[in-house]
Every structure is written in structure tokens, then in C-alpha cells.
Amino acid sequence: LLGVRLLHLFANGQTAISFKRRMAQVRQTELRAVLPYLLLAAIMALGLGLRYHNLGYMSFDHDEMGLVTRSKGIYKLGFPYTIYAGGVRWLTTYEAVPYPLALSGLIFGYSEWSMRLPACLMGTLCIGVIALIGRRLFNWRTGLFAALVYACMPLNIRWAQNAFYLTQCQFMSMLTFWLFYEAIRVRPLHRRYLTAAAVTFCVAYLSWEGSGFILPALFIALIVIRWGEWWWLKEFHLYRCVFFIAVVVIAQYCSRTIAGSPYLQVGSGLSNLTGPSLFFLTPAYNPTFYIDKLWLTENHVFFTVLILLGVPFCWRHRGFRYVLTVLVMLWILHTNFLAASSPRYSYYFQPLVIIAGSAAATMLYDRIVSLAHREGNSVVARIPAHATGLAVMTLLFLQSNEWLMKEYSLSSRGDEPGFMTRMNIYRYDYRGAAQYVKSHVQPGDLILPGIPHVFAYYAGMPGDYFLDTLLGSKVPYNQLLAQPRFVDKFAGLPVVRNLTELREVVYRSRRTWIIFAPYSSFEKLSNPNVLDYLDKNAKVEFETYRAKVLLVERANQPKNVAKTP
């Protein structure tokens, strides 16, 4: 009996040891499953810190201020609007952007910090979306590496510190790319993912209409992924989602037409772009614009090279085909069918360059290692293979930011730095110019602000006139004034359209302040005779980042110039 009891104890001891071993294996498995999410949380925390640092340091630019001003209308009428030519005009572009600004303003008040906080948070969430896209289309290594690159790239940090539409549009666009892929990767199409993709597309479209090119790009991607398969044409839910999207798009176009039809206005602006056009048939067509501004910009050169190297080896991978198809199609559509070119227009699909380049790097790394393993268990072959792959990944990350390497010469336009492509570059100091005029203005002085609504915000007082001698921006006609005339679209100030009107304004006061901010734009958009007049009669009183404050005193005017009655 004693021997039997000892055997039981021995058996229980062996059971306990095996149980401990199994628990250790379970904990190790759980740790491996949780570790990618912990790394992603650390990357997102790093990205949040980089984006939050000096969030409210720079003054508002005119694009930010326009949305901030319109967001205040949500508290009054429930939708963003501005007073335009004496009446209420609702926002006809970026319709979805002011709502996060209004919510942040309601909670924290209105300031540079609070208005940029939604962009900062959405830019941080976009890091997680990129990681999950990389994981679902490829693997965790690709997703985490792409997320780390995106978190540290100056272009993405800078735009996440700006209250304009770009970060929100990019965040919603990346969600659309991910959800649509999840919908088409199975048969039949996953209805919930397809519905969610339709909703996020509509929010992206209402953040900026140019993102409407996503729709044809996704259609081509569906054909490429399901090449030779046509069963998806019978999916009724797909047509319901397309109908929902069509209703939103048509309603937005109708809203724009109805809002602008009652107003007489002259000049040109981006609001003239009502939709896609055959831009490649016009003299302004530039087929290499987005090659310079997207593919060969400073931190994208190595990613572009790796994408080109990876096409022959990675094209069979379904995730790589999807990302590359959407990326190339959006590049072609923006180059040929949008009658305006700007680096920011390609920003909403810019992360696809990072994801495609990262995926090509990891797959080429795996291919090199697999070739080394074919040689057997030779350490001599495996060590160089791993060293080569790690060196490529390290170089790809280091060149994507400015903390170690200064790769400006890699860019096709390295001598022309963009405002949002490098760190520590101040855009326009509207705040300094407005505060200087506020502290030096005297009773009876006239003020001609460069951007009236930004000046009014920082100076706490409106300007008097708006200088627009080449009609470089749209100006509406306000028939409700005591003397009906053209006014600026930002604050409703009377427009000075030529040198004669400028002289008339100058002679009405002893001193006239003219704020050139941004200075380079006013040099390009002002009549040469006006610039000559100011060069002879005005004195630069204050100069800051890309802004100048000029003062014209009536005593300095030539005596042979007759006053306009």
C-alpha cells in the first residue's frame, strides 16, 4: 500500500511538471500573439509624441483659418457656413472637416492647439490603420515597419499638425482601402466590410472632392484581384453601395451649384474645378508633376526604387497587386484628369507608397533568405543573406526621416524644399504681422490685410480694404453695400482692383498699412505698376517668416498726383 501511494505521488509530480511546461508554452504563445500589438502601441505612442510636440507653435495659415471660421457656424445653424456677399453661404467643399474642429472647440475652446488636435489624433490613428493594412495584406513585419516609417516621416508629422483637410481625408481613405480589400478577398463579397467601405469613402469625399478618384481606382483593383472572375457582378449589395455613393456625390455637386449660382463673382480659384476633366488636352498639362512630387520627393525615392525592383518578384502576391494597382491608378487619374496640380492633392494616398515599398523590401528579404536556405544549413550563406536584408530595411527607415540622414539631394527638386516635407520650417507668420500692426496702428489709419480673416483673428479688429489687382482670387459682388462693389470672399472687405483705386485709398488717410503675407504670393498676383508704386512710396516696417508689413504715409506721396474725386 505504501508503494502504491509513493507511485501516486511520483505520478502527480510528473503531471505537475508537464502541466507547468504546458502553461509555459501557452504563455509563450500568448506573448507572441500579443507582442505585435504591444509594438504597435509603442509605435503609435511615438507617433503621437512627434505630432503633439509644438502643436500650437505656428500661426494659423489661411486654409486652416477658413475652416476654423466656418466651424463656428455649426453652433448657430447646425452646419458650417460663412457670410458671403451679405448672405449666408454654406460650405461647398471640405464639408465634413469642420465638425471635429467644432467638437474640439466646444470642449477646449478655440486656439491653434485645440483646432489642430483632431488632425493630431487622426494622424496617430492612421499609424494603426497602416499597420493593420500591412498585416492583413502581407504580415506583421510589413505592417509594423510601414507604421514605424509613417510615424517618423516629416511629411506625415507636419500635416498631422495642421487643421486643414488633409489628415482627415487620408485617414478615411486608408480605412476605405483596407475595408474594400477585406470585402473583396472572399467569395461572396463581405457585405459588412463593403458597407463600411462605402461609408468611409463618402466621409473621405466630403473631406475633399478630389478623393472621388478612389472609386475608379478600386474598380480597377477589383478587376485585377479577381482577374477572369465575373461572379461579383451579380452581387446586389455592391450596387446598393454604389447607389448610396452616387447619391452623396450628386448631392454634393448640386449643393455647390445651388450655393454659387446667386452670386456674381470674378477671378479664378480652385472652386472653379467642379469635377474631372480632360486635363491632358490642355496647355497646362504636366505629366511629370506627381513623379517629382510623389514618387521622387525627398523621403520617397528609396521606396519608389524598391517598388520598381519588387514588381517582377512580388506581382503574384495578391496584396501587393492590390496596393500597387490602387497607387498607380490614383497617380494616373490625378495627373491626367484633375485640372490643378499640387503636392497636397496626392497626400491622401501617399501611405500606399510606404506600404508598397515596405512590402517589396520584406518580400525581397524573404526571397534572399530562402535562396540561402537552398544551399543547405551553410552558415556562410545564411549570415550574408540576413545581413543584406537587415541592411536594406535599416537604410529604408533611416532615409525616411531627418534624424540621421539628410537625403535632400535624392529628391528631383532637392533645392526647392516644400513647406510640409521637412521639419523646422515655418510656413507663414500671420500672427506676428497682425500683432505688429495692432500695436502700432493709430486712429484714422487704413489697413489692407493680405488674408483678412486671419488678420482679424490675430489682431482682434477687421481690415478696411483687400488688395487684388490681378483678380488672382475669386471676389464676389456685394449689392447690399451703401456703394455696391466687389468684396473679398473671406471677410467681405471692399476690393482694391487697380493702381487708381489704391491711390484713392491711400489719400483718404494719413497712413496706410499694407500686409503682404505671404509675400511671394502677392508679388506674383499683383499688378507690376502697383508693385512699382509701393516700391517707391512704401517703407517696410516689419518683416517675419514670408511676410512683410508696409507703411505708406500720405506726406511721402508725389505732389503732382491728382486726387481722385
XYZ file of C-alpha atoms in Angstrom:
565
model
C 0.000 0.000 0.000
C 2.851 2.391 0.845
C 4.479 1.631 -2.523
C 1.218 2.347 -4.323
C 0.958 5.698 -2.524
C 4.542 6.582 -3.496
C 3.739 5.750 -7.105
C 0.774 8.147 -6.922
C 2.996 10.932 -5.614
C 5.513 10.292 -8.384
C 2.770 10.351 -10.967
C 1.326 13.580 -9.551
C 4.790 15.146 -9.630
C 5.258 14.214 -13.283
C 1.807 15.614 -14.023
C 2.678 18.880 -12.285
C 5.931 19.206 -14.249
C 4.189 18.537 -17.563
C 1.430 20.976 -16.580
C 3.998 23.680 -15.841
C 5.651 23.029 -19.192
C 2.329 23.294 -20.995
C 1.494 26.537 -19.157
C 4.886 27.971 -20.096
C 4.247 27.085 -23.735
C 0.779 28.655 -23.557
C 2.193 31.846 -22.023
C 4.891 31.960 -24.678
C 2.272 31.529 -27.403
C 0.101 34.241 -25.888
C 3.098 36.557 -25.638
C 3.892 36.010 -29.290
C 0.287 36.796 -30.180
C 0.199 39.953 -28.050
C 3.712 41.204 -28.846
C 2.827 42.751 -32.265
C 0.027 44.753 -30.673
C 2.364 45.946 -27.908
C 4.896 47.042 -30.529
C 2.147 48.795 -32.470
C 1.030 50.626 -29.308
C 4.629 51.764 -28.748
C 4.908 52.976 -32.361
C 1.625 54.858 -32.052
C 2.806 56.444 -28.791
C 5.991 57.552 -30.550
C 3.970 58.962 -33.448
C 1.636 60.800 -31.077
C 4.586 62.385 -29.274
C 6.159 63.557 -32.534
C 2.876 65.033 -33.724
C 1.885 66.624 -30.436
C 5.240 68.392 -29.949
C 4.856 72.137 -30.705
C 1.320 71.515 -31.960
C 0.226 75.124 -31.482
C 3.563 76.819 -32.178
C 2.961 78.090 -35.707
C 0.249 80.582 -36.503
C -2.830 79.551 -38.456
C -2.476 79.701 -42.227
C -5.336 80.953 -44.362
C -6.595 77.450 -45.235
C -6.807 76.467 -41.588
C -8.426 79.756 -40.633
C -11.095 79.342 -43.296
C -12.257 76.032 -41.838
C -11.943 77.280 -38.258
C -14.144 80.291 -39.050
C -16.773 78.179 -40.769
C -16.833 75.623 -37.959
C -18.308 78.254 -35.639
C -21.432 78.290 -37.793
C -22.212 74.749 -36.623
C -23.133 76.136 -33.199
C -25.620 78.572 -34.759
C -27.248 76.853 -37.726
C -26.008 73.273 -37.397
C -23.780 73.378 -40.489
C -20.554 75.213 -41.430
C -21.098 78.460 -43.284
C -19.737 81.937 -43.818
C -21.223 85.344 -44.590
C -20.659 85.714 -48.313
C -21.638 88.890 -50.174
C -24.056 89.832 -47.430
C -25.733 86.443 -47.069
C -25.254 83.007 -45.554
C -23.384 80.607 -47.805
C -22.898 77.070 -46.591
C -19.608 75.302 -47.100
C -19.417 73.644 -50.510
C -16.121 71.793 -50.058
C -14.436 70.114 -47.073
C -17.967 69.729 -45.663
C -17.030 67.020 -43.143
C -13.860 68.675 -41.806
C -15.322 71.473 -39.600
C -17.301 69.081 -37.388
C -14.278 67.648 -35.490
C -12.997 71.240 -35.195
C -16.314 72.374 -33.711
C -16.278 69.495 -31.222
C -12.718 70.292 -30.151
C -13.579 73.994 -29.894
C -16.626 73.196 -27.774
C -14.525 71.167 -25.322
C -11.239 73.096 -25.256
C -12.054 76.491 -26.773
C -10.588 77.936 -29.949
C -6.799 78.083 -30.236
C -4.062 76.774 -32.512
C -3.634 73.770 -30.208
C -7.295 72.794 -29.968
C -8.021 73.223 -33.676
C -5.074 71.001 -34.648
C -5.801 68.355 -32.036
C -8.278 66.403 -34.260
C -5.656 66.187 -37.037
C -3.044 65.071 -34.492
C -5.297 62.288 -33.206
C -6.381 61.135 -36.681
C -2.755 61.149 -37.829
C -1.913 58.897 -34.875
C -4.838 56.549 -35.585
C -3.685 56.344 -39.197
C -0.478 54.712 -37.916
C -2.566 51.858 -36.544
C -4.602 51.578 -39.745
C -1.415 51.322 -41.838
C -0.076 48.590 -39.548
C -3.301 46.607 -39.820
C -3.376 47.019 -43.603
C 0.179 45.701 -43.793
C -0.693 42.795 -41.526
C -3.846 41.792 -43.405
C -2.353 42.152 -46.885
C 1.114 40.819 -46.036
C 2.294 40.094 -42.482
C 3.047 41.767 -39.166
C 6.612 42.637 -40.151
C 5.446 44.638 -43.130
C 2.673 46.337 -41.169
C 4.830 47.320 -38.197
C 7.700 48.526 -40.386
C 5.380 50.633 -42.573
C 3.729 52.055 -39.459
C 7.115 52.986 -37.961
C 8.180 54.711 -41.176
C 4.896 56.603 -41.400
C 5.103 57.629 -37.734
C 8.538 59.201 -38.206
C 8.276 60.670 -41.733
C 8.397 64.515 -41.643
C 5.683 64.912 -44.295
C 3.170 62.962 -42.219
C 4.181 64.648 -38.965
C 3.786 68.128 -40.406
C 0.355 67.556 -41.913
C -0.842 65.999 -38.651
C -0.013 69.382 -37.072
C -2.282 71.244 -39.479
C -6.046 71.748 -39.166
C -6.678 71.612 -42.932
C -8.496 68.699 -44.553
C -5.508 66.505 -45.469
C -5.108 64.286 -42.407
C -8.835 63.539 -42.110
C -9.091 62.761 -45.815
C -6.040 60.492 -45.634
C -7.329 58.655 -42.557
C -10.711 57.967 -44.143
C -9.109 56.994 -47.464
C -6.816 54.447 -45.817
C -9.798 52.974 -43.995
C -11.578 52.709 -47.356
C -8.640 50.892 -48.984
C -8.455 48.429 -46.097
C -12.189 47.746 -45.776
C -12.654 47.307 -49.522
C -9.847 44.755 -49.643
C -11.432 42.837 -46.769
C -14.709 42.856 -48.707
C -13.322 41.503 -51.999
C -10.851 38.941 -50.650
C -13.640 36.427 -50.008
C -16.438 34.937 -52.085
C -19.161 36.133 -51.891
C -18.268 39.735 -51.124
C -18.330 40.532 -47.421
C -21.347 42.809 -47.031
C -20.417 44.476 -43.764
C -16.951 45.428 -44.951
C -18.396 46.655 -48.248
C -20.931 48.837 -46.416
C -18.249 50.235 -44.116
C -16.018 50.983 -47.127
C -18.880 52.900 -48.779
C -19.390 54.998 -45.634
C -15.702 55.810 -45.176
C -15.416 56.701 -48.858
C -18.267 59.187 -48.512
C -16.602 60.797 -45.487
C -13.314 60.993 -47.407
C -15.136 62.509 -50.389
C -16.840 65.099 -48.191
C -13.434 65.899 -46.712
C -12.120 66.698 -50.207
C -13.797 66.001 -53.543
C -10.544 65.018 -55.259
C -10.629 61.763 -53.319
C -13.505 60.747 -55.596
C -10.833 59.168 -57.809
C -10.745 56.381 -55.233
C -13.876 54.896 -56.780
C -12.478 54.120 -60.269
C -9.174 53.045 -58.715
C -10.951 50.483 -56.517
C -12.965 49.269 -59.505
C -9.765 48.573 -61.462
C -8.227 46.939 -58.380
C -11.267 44.628 -58.110
C -10.785 43.532 -61.720
C -7.063 42.935 -61.161
C -7.587 40.941 -57.952
C -10.454 38.925 -59.410
C -8.937 38.574 -62.874
C -11.047 36.293 -65.049
C -13.804 36.137 -62.425
C -17.118 37.867 -63.003
C -19.326 36.415 -60.281
C -19.077 39.685 -58.323
C -21.180 41.384 -60.992
C -24.172 39.531 -59.567
C -23.616 40.890 -56.043
C -26.677 43.069 -55.463
C -25.222 44.642 -52.311
C -22.371 46.065 -54.398
C -24.888 48.031 -56.476
C -26.649 49.264 -53.344
C -23.364 50.661 -52.055
C -22.632 52.283 -55.425
C -26.099 53.842 -55.420
C -25.531 55.244 -51.930
C -22.195 56.728 -53.018
C -23.780 58.200 -56.171
C -26.458 59.927 -54.090
C -23.828 61.560 -51.864
C -21.691 62.662 -54.819
C -24.627 64.090 -56.789
C -25.982 65.866 -53.717
C -22.576 67.474 -53.138
C -22.415 68.709 -56.735
C -25.938 70.096 -56.502
C -25.088 71.831 -53.230
C -22.082 73.503 -54.818
C -24.106 74.657 -57.830
C -27.034 75.979 -55.786
C -24.775 77.815 -53.328
C -22.789 79.596 -56.039
C -25.459 80.416 -58.599
C -26.954 83.564 -56.936
C -23.602 85.372 -56.804
C -21.856 87.459 -59.407
C -18.125 86.878 -58.998
C -14.962 87.386 -60.983
C -11.477 85.952 -60.734
C -10.255 82.400 -60.599
C -9.839 79.859 -57.851
C -9.793 76.161 -57.115
C -13.557 76.271 -56.652
C -13.765 76.505 -60.467
C -12.875 72.820 -60.530
C -16.274 71.175 -60.458
C -15.060 67.690 -61.307
C -12.788 65.566 -63.502
C -11.821 66.911 -66.907
C -9.581 66.043 -69.863
C -6.662 67.901 -68.350
C -4.142 66.109 -70.590
C -5.529 68.042 -73.589
C -4.821 71.492 -72.096
C -1.608 73.547 -72.411
C -1.127 73.469 -68.609
C -0.770 69.672 -68.583
C 2.391 68.500 -66.806
C 2.781 64.703 -66.910
C 5.843 64.678 -64.642
C 4.379 66.742 -61.807
C 3.459 63.882 -59.487
C 6.573 61.963 -60.475
C 8.536 64.811 -58.891
C 6.145 65.493 -56.017
C 5.173 61.920 -55.088
C 7.460 59.243 -56.472
C 10.741 61.175 -56.345
C 10.180 63.522 -53.436
C 12.762 63.521 -50.661
C 11.776 60.594 -48.440
C 10.058 58.540 -51.147
C 12.962 57.853 -53.504
C 14.105 54.597 -51.888
C 10.523 53.344 -51.597
C 9.968 54.034 -55.296
C 13.180 52.162 -56.207
C 12.161 49.160 -54.106
C 8.676 49.132 -55.657
C 10.195 49.007 -59.131
C 12.625 46.255 -58.079
C 9.855 44.304 -56.414
C 7.338 44.301 -59.290
C 8.867 41.281 -61.133
C 9.194 39.246 -57.914
C 6.123 40.337 -55.909
C 3.398 40.819 -58.508
C 1.974 37.357 -57.902
C 1.208 38.302 -54.309
C -2.426 39.401 -54.153
C -1.874 42.105 -51.514
C 0.989 43.650 -53.488
C -1.104 43.674 -56.679
C -3.923 45.418 -54.844
C -1.785 48.155 -53.274
C 0.219 48.814 -56.427
C -2.882 48.905 -58.651
C -4.661 51.441 -56.452
C -1.488 53.542 -56.136
C -0.722 53.629 -59.866
C -4.335 54.280 -60.842
C -4.665 57.228 -58.465
C -1.399 58.654 -59.782
C -2.611 58.350 -63.396
C -6.039 59.830 -62.623
C -4.666 62.843 -60.752
C -2.082 63.517 -63.454
C -4.471 63.369 -66.397
C -7.964 64.227 -65.185
C -7.688 66.871 -62.442
C -7.157 70.370 -63.860
C -4.970 71.518 -60.957
C -1.719 70.157 -59.613
C -0.468 70.405 -56.051
C 1.702 68.123 -53.889
C -1.033 68.004 -51.264
C -3.541 66.521 -53.719
C -1.685 63.196 -53.662
C -1.329 63.150 -49.885
C -4.434 61.081 -49.183
C -2.923 58.039 -50.950
C 0.723 58.759 -50.054
C 0.864 55.955 -47.407
C 0.408 53.447 -50.236
C 3.943 54.336 -51.374
C 5.228 53.440 -47.900
C 3.222 50.210 -47.713
C 4.178 49.048 -51.216
C 7.867 49.873 -50.659
C 7.898 48.163 -47.256
C 6.160 45.087 -48.658
C 8.653 44.858 -51.538
C 11.558 45.156 -49.071
C 10.289 42.405 -46.746
C 9.406 40.038 -49.598
C 12.794 40.533 -51.256
C 14.383 39.948 -47.847
C 12.495 36.664 -47.514
C 13.455 35.673 -51.039
C 17.151 36.212 -50.355
C 16.929 34.161 -47.159
C 15.067 31.353 -48.939
C 17.789 31.238 -51.595
C 20.373 30.956 -48.820
C 18.474 28.038 -47.262
C 18.543 26.187 -50.557
C 22.274 25.908 -50.077
C 21.601 23.694 -47.047
C 22.497 24.566 -43.495
C 25.507 26.592 -44.526
C 26.037 29.416 -42.061
C 28.262 31.123 -44.619
C 25.244 31.608 -46.910
C 22.627 32.497 -44.292
C 24.551 35.188 -42.417
C 25.189 37.387 -45.516
C 21.557 36.894 -46.570
C 20.192 38.135 -43.253
C 22.792 40.912 -43.099
C 21.802 42.137 -46.567
C 18.091 42.130 -45.767
C 18.554 43.914 -42.446
C 20.842 46.492 -44.061
C 18.195 47.281 -46.701
C 15.457 47.622 -44.071
C 17.665 49.810 -41.860
C 18.637 52.069 -44.749
C 14.989 52.310 -45.823
C 13.974 53.522 -42.378
C 16.905 55.919 -41.863
C 16.350 57.708 -45.165
C 12.641 58.151 -44.427
C 13.263 60.810 -41.766
C 15.747 63.566 -40.931
C 17.103 62.417 -37.599
C 20.285 60.847 -39.034
C 20.431 61.198 -42.813
C 19.897 64.408 -44.798
C 18.902 62.944 -48.135
C 17.657 66.147 -49.784
C 19.878 65.625 -52.806
C 17.978 62.416 -53.612
C 14.878 64.426 -54.487
C 14.358 65.608 -58.037
C 13.684 69.061 -56.511
C 16.107 68.952 -53.608
C 16.946 72.648 -53.876
C 13.260 73.617 -53.555
C 12.119 72.422 -50.127
C 8.388 72.214 -49.622
C 6.819 73.717 -46.527
C 5.491 70.399 -45.279
C 8.236 67.991 -46.366
C 10.891 68.992 -43.808
C 10.862 69.661 -40.113
C 11.632 73.040 -38.514
C 10.362 75.103 -41.452
C 7.933 77.866 -40.512
C 5.239 78.459 -43.106
C 3.770 81.984 -42.812
C 3.834 84.164 -39.725
C 0.421 85.796 -39.985
C 0.331 86.160 -36.209
C 3.492 88.269 -35.928
C 2.480 90.613 -38.749
C -1.046 91.125 -37.373
C 0.149 91.755 -33.826
C 2.725 94.275 -35.037
C 0.080 96.284 -36.898
C -2.261 96.068 -33.915
C 0.379 97.536 -31.601
C 1.352 100.376 -33.982
C -1.902 101.381 -35.655
C -3.232 104.865 -34.893
C -6.755 106.325 -35.134
C -7.606 107.131 -38.741
C -5.155 104.637 -40.253
C -6.307 102.306 -43.017
C -5.334 98.652 -43.128
C -5.091 96.412 -46.196
C -4.537 92.881 -44.819
C -3.235 90.151 -47.073
C -5.579 87.492 -45.681
C -8.425 89.405 -43.977
C -9.931 86.647 -41.813
C -6.536 85.575 -40.395
C -5.660 89.215 -39.657
C -8.996 89.775 -37.905
C -8.444 86.699 -35.719
C -4.958 87.703 -34.526
C -5.410 91.479 -34.445
C -8.890 91.438 -32.940
C -10.092 94.012 -35.476
C -11.080 93.908 -39.147
C -9.173 95.426 -42.005
C -10.508 98.114 -44.334
C -9.700 97.025 -47.898
C -8.440 93.999 -49.790
C -5.742 94.384 -52.463
C -6.378 92.193 -55.527
C -5.124 93.899 -58.676
C -4.871 90.831 -60.921
C -8.066 89.146 -59.713
C -5.895 86.251 -58.607
C -8.636 85.015 -56.300
C -12.402 84.927 -56.617
C -14.179 88.078 -55.468
C -17.988 88.292 -55.267
C -20.108 91.354 -55.892
C -21.981 92.655 -52.832
C -25.048 94.636 -53.865
C -26.102 95.256 -50.241
C -23.381 97.811 -49.507
C -24.122 101.556 -49.497
C -21.857 101.680 -52.534
C -22.183 98.229 -54.200
C -18.832 96.814 -55.224
C -16.681 93.702 -55.298
C -15.603 92.376 -51.890
C -13.170 89.684 -50.773
C -14.572 86.221 -50.076
C -13.016 85.886 -46.620
C -14.250 88.904 -44.655
C -16.299 90.990 -47.105
C -13.790 93.860 -47.380
C -14.038 96.169 -50.436
C -11.594 95.114 -53.136
C -8.910 97.460 -54.485
C -8.585 96.377 -58.114
C -6.037 98.713 -59.696
C -3.488 101.441 -59.051
C -6.054 104.232 -59.316
C -8.184 102.727 -56.555
C -5.098 102.120 -54.421
C -4.090 105.787 -54.715
C -7.608 106.814 -53.836
C -7.487 104.673 -50.680
C -4.046 105.968 -49.694
C -5.128 109.598 -49.939
C -8.064 109.026 -47.606
C -5.829 108.605 -44.569
C -2.559 109.883 -43.247
C -1.123 106.373 -43.005
C -1.964 103.132 -44.796
C -0.785 99.712 -43.640
C -0.373 97.011 -46.291
C 0.290 93.473 -45.080
C 1.961 91.218 -47.606
C 1.511 87.753 -46.157
C 2.524 85.542 -47.812
C 4.838 87.970 -49.552
C 5.792 85.793 -52.548
C 2.137 85.243 -53.499
C 1.397 88.969 -53.554
C 4.420 89.594 -55.740
C 3.075 87.074 -58.258
C -0.581 88.132 -58.051
C -0.185 91.928 -58.004
C -0.051 94.248 -60.987
C 3.520 95.371 -61.777
C 2.575 99.077 -61.672
C 1.141 98.563 -58.174
C 4.375 96.910 -57.059
C 6.395 99.809 -58.540
C 4.183 102.305 -56.740
C 4.646 100.566 -53.403
C 8.371 100.191 -54.001
C 8.683 103.982 -54.384
C 6.255 105.151 -51.714
C 6.070 102.426 -49.050
C 8.530 101.520 -46.340
C 8.986 98.059 -44.845
C 8.141 98.441 -41.168
C 8.190 94.806 -40.116
C 9.389 91.544 -41.659
C 8.910 87.991 -40.425
C 8.585 84.493 -41.898
C 7.445 85.075 -45.517
C 5.510 88.184 -44.519
C 6.125 91.917 -44.704
C 4.269 94.914 -43.317
C 4.467 98.062 -45.463
C 3.536 101.572 -44.403
C 2.532 104.283 -46.882
C 2.391 107.797 -45.431
C 0.470 110.468 -47.303
C 3.245 113.026 -46.760
C 5.556 110.897 -48.878
C 3.304 110.968 -51.946
C 4.404 112.908 -55.035
C 2.678 116.302 -55.287
C 1.856 116.049 -58.990
C -0.571 113.172 -58.473
C -4.131 114.415 -58.540
C -6.614 113.141 -56.028
C -9.460 111.056 -57.314
C -12.745 112.836 -56.549
